[in-house]
Amino acid sequence: MSILHSDGLGQFQQDNATPHASRVATKWLQEHSSDFRHFHWRPESPEMNIIEDIRDALLHDVKNRSPPPRTPVDLWIVMKDEWCELPPRYLQTLVESMPHRVAALLCVRGGPTRYQAGVPVFLVLQCT
């Protein structure tokens, strides 16, 4: 991982959800633990991953397709098409939402947040 990280260590986030904590995955992580930093998150960690917002938007668009994709190849094509149709401003808004998400997380001291994109920062910071 030295190509990606100047210190030679990559970073791996593990949320310990059952599907992500199989015996095979857990064993591999133990065997390769010196190759990267391993961040342990609770299975029900706060929502900080904008990838899930993007996935939800794509799934919503795919479900509304008519006709719906019928084969794995159709699904792949539709997903690529919908990805290309995502407005750049939507993606930028998600990126810009990160300081607000972090503020909400700090406000609840790492617990579950009620964060929604677009909440003004002054509302999020009222917890102090």
Coordinates of C-alpha atoms in Angstrom, one line a residue:
M1 CA 0.0 0.0 0.0
S2 CA 3.0 2.3 -0.1
I3 CA 1.8 3.6 -3.5
L4 CA -1.3 5.1 -1.8
H5 CA 0.1 6.1 1.5
S6 CA 3.5 7.8 2.1
D7 CA 4.0 6.0 5.4
G8 CA 3.5 2.7 3.7
L9 CA 0.4 1.8 5.7
G10 CA -3.1 1.7 4.2
Q11 CA -6.2 2.2 6.2
F12 CA -9.1 -0.3 6.6
Q13 CA -12.4 0.4 8.2
Q14 CA -14.2 -2.6 9.7
D15 CA -17.7 -2.1 11.0
N16 CA -18.0 -5.6 12.4
A17 CA -21.4 -6.2 10.9
T18 CA -22.0 -9.9 10.6
P19 CA -21.8 -10.0 6.7
H20 CA -18.4 -8.2 6.9
A21 CA -16.9 -10.2 9.8
S22 CA -16.9 -13.7 8.3
R23 CA -14.3 -16.2 9.6
V24 CA -12.4 -15.9 6.3
A25 CA -12.3 -12.1 6.4
T26 CA -11.4 -12.0 10.1
K27 CA -8.5 -14.5 9.5
W28 CA -7.2 -12.6 6.5
L29 CA -7.3 -9.3 8.5
Q30 CA -5.3 -11.0 11.4
E31 CA -2.7 -12.4 9.0
H32 CA -2.2 -9.1 7.2
S33 CA -2.6 -6.7 10.1
S34 CA 0.9 -5.3 9.8
D35 CA 0.1 -4.1 6.2
F36 CA -2.4 -1.4 7.2
R37 CA -4.2 0.4 10.1
H38 CA -7.4 -1.2 11.1
F39 CA -10.2 1.0 12.4
H40 CA -12.7 -0.9 14.4
W41 CA -16.3 0.6 14.2
R42 CA -19.4 -0.6 16.0
P43 CA -21.8 -2.6 13.8
E44 CA -24.3 0.2 14.2
S45 CA -21.9 3.1 13.7
P46 CA -23.1 6.6 12.8
E47 CA -23.9 7.4 9.2
M48 CA -20.7 9.0 7.8
N49 CA -20.4 7.2 4.5
I50 CA -21.5 9.3 1.5
I51 CA -21.1 6.2 -0.7
E52 CA -24.4 4.8 0.9
D53 CA -26.2 8.0 -0.2
I54 CA -24.9 7.5 -3.7
R55 CA -25.9 3.8 -3.7
D56 CA -29.4 4.7 -2.5
A57 CA -29.8 7.3 -5.3
L58 CA -28.7 4.7 -7.9
L59 CA -31.0 2.0 -6.5
H60 CA -33.9 4.4 -6.5
D61 CA -33.2 5.3 -10.2
V62 CA -32.8 1.7 -11.2
K63 CA -36.0 0.7 -9.5
N64 CA -37.9 3.4 -11.4
R65 CA -36.6 2.2 -14.8
S66 CA -39.1 1.0 -17.3
P67 CA -38.6 -1.7 -18.4
P68 CA -36.6 -2.9 -15.4
P69 CA -33.3 -4.7 -16.0
R70 CA -33.9 -8.4 -16.5
T71 CA -30.4 -9.9 -16.5
P72 CA -27.2 -9.2 -14.6
V73 CA -25.8 -7.6 -17.8
D74 CA -28.9 -5.4 -18.1
L75 CA -28.4 -4.4 -14.5
W76 CA -24.8 -3.5 -15.1
I77 CA -25.6 -1.4 -18.1
V78 CA -28.4 0.4 -16.3
M79 CA -26.2 1.1 -13.2
K80 CA -23.5 2.6 -15.4
D81 CA -26.1 4.7 -17.3
E82 CA -27.6 5.9 -14.0
W83 CA -24.1 6.6 -12.6
C84 CA -23.4 8.9 -15.5
E85 CA -26.7 10.7 -15.0
L86 CA -26.0 11.6 -11.4
P87 CA -25.8 15.4 -11.3
P88 CA -22.3 16.6 -10.4
R89 CA -23.9 19.1 -8.0
Y90 CA -25.5 16.2 -6.1
L91 CA -22.1 14.6 -5.6
Q92 CA -20.5 17.9 -4.7
T93 CA -23.2 18.5 -2.1
L94 CA -22.5 15.1 -0.5
V95 CA -18.8 16.0 -0.3
E96 CA -19.5 19.4 1.2
S97 CA -21.8 17.8 3.7
M98 CA -18.9 16.0 5.5
P99 CA -18.1 18.9 7.9
H100 CA -21.7 18.9 9.0
R101 CA -21.8 15.1 9.4
V102 CA -18.6 15.3 11.5
A103 CA -20.1 18.1 13.6
A104 CA -23.3 16.1 14.2
L105 CA -21.1 13.0 15.2
L106 CA -19.1 15.1 17.7
C107 CA -22.3 16.6 19.1
V108 CA -23.6 13.1 20.1
R109 CA -20.1 11.9 21.1
G110 CA -19.9 9.2 18.5
G111 CA -23.5 7.9 18.9
P112 CA -26.2 7.7 16.3
T113 CA -26.9 11.0 14.5
R114 CA -30.0 12.5 13.0
Y115 CA -27.9 14.0 10.2
Q116 CA -29.4 14.9 6.9
A117 CA -27.6 16.5 4.0
G118 CA -28.2 20.2 3.8
V119 CA -28.8 20.9 7.5
P120 CA -27.2 24.3 8.2
V121 CA -24.1 24.0 10.4
F122 CA -25.5 26.4 13.0
L123 CA -28.3 23.9 13.7
V124 CA -25.9 21.0 14.0
L125 CA -23.6 22.9 16.4
Q126 CA -26.3 23.9 18.8
C127 CA -25.5 20.9 20.9
T128 CA -22.6 22.6 22.7

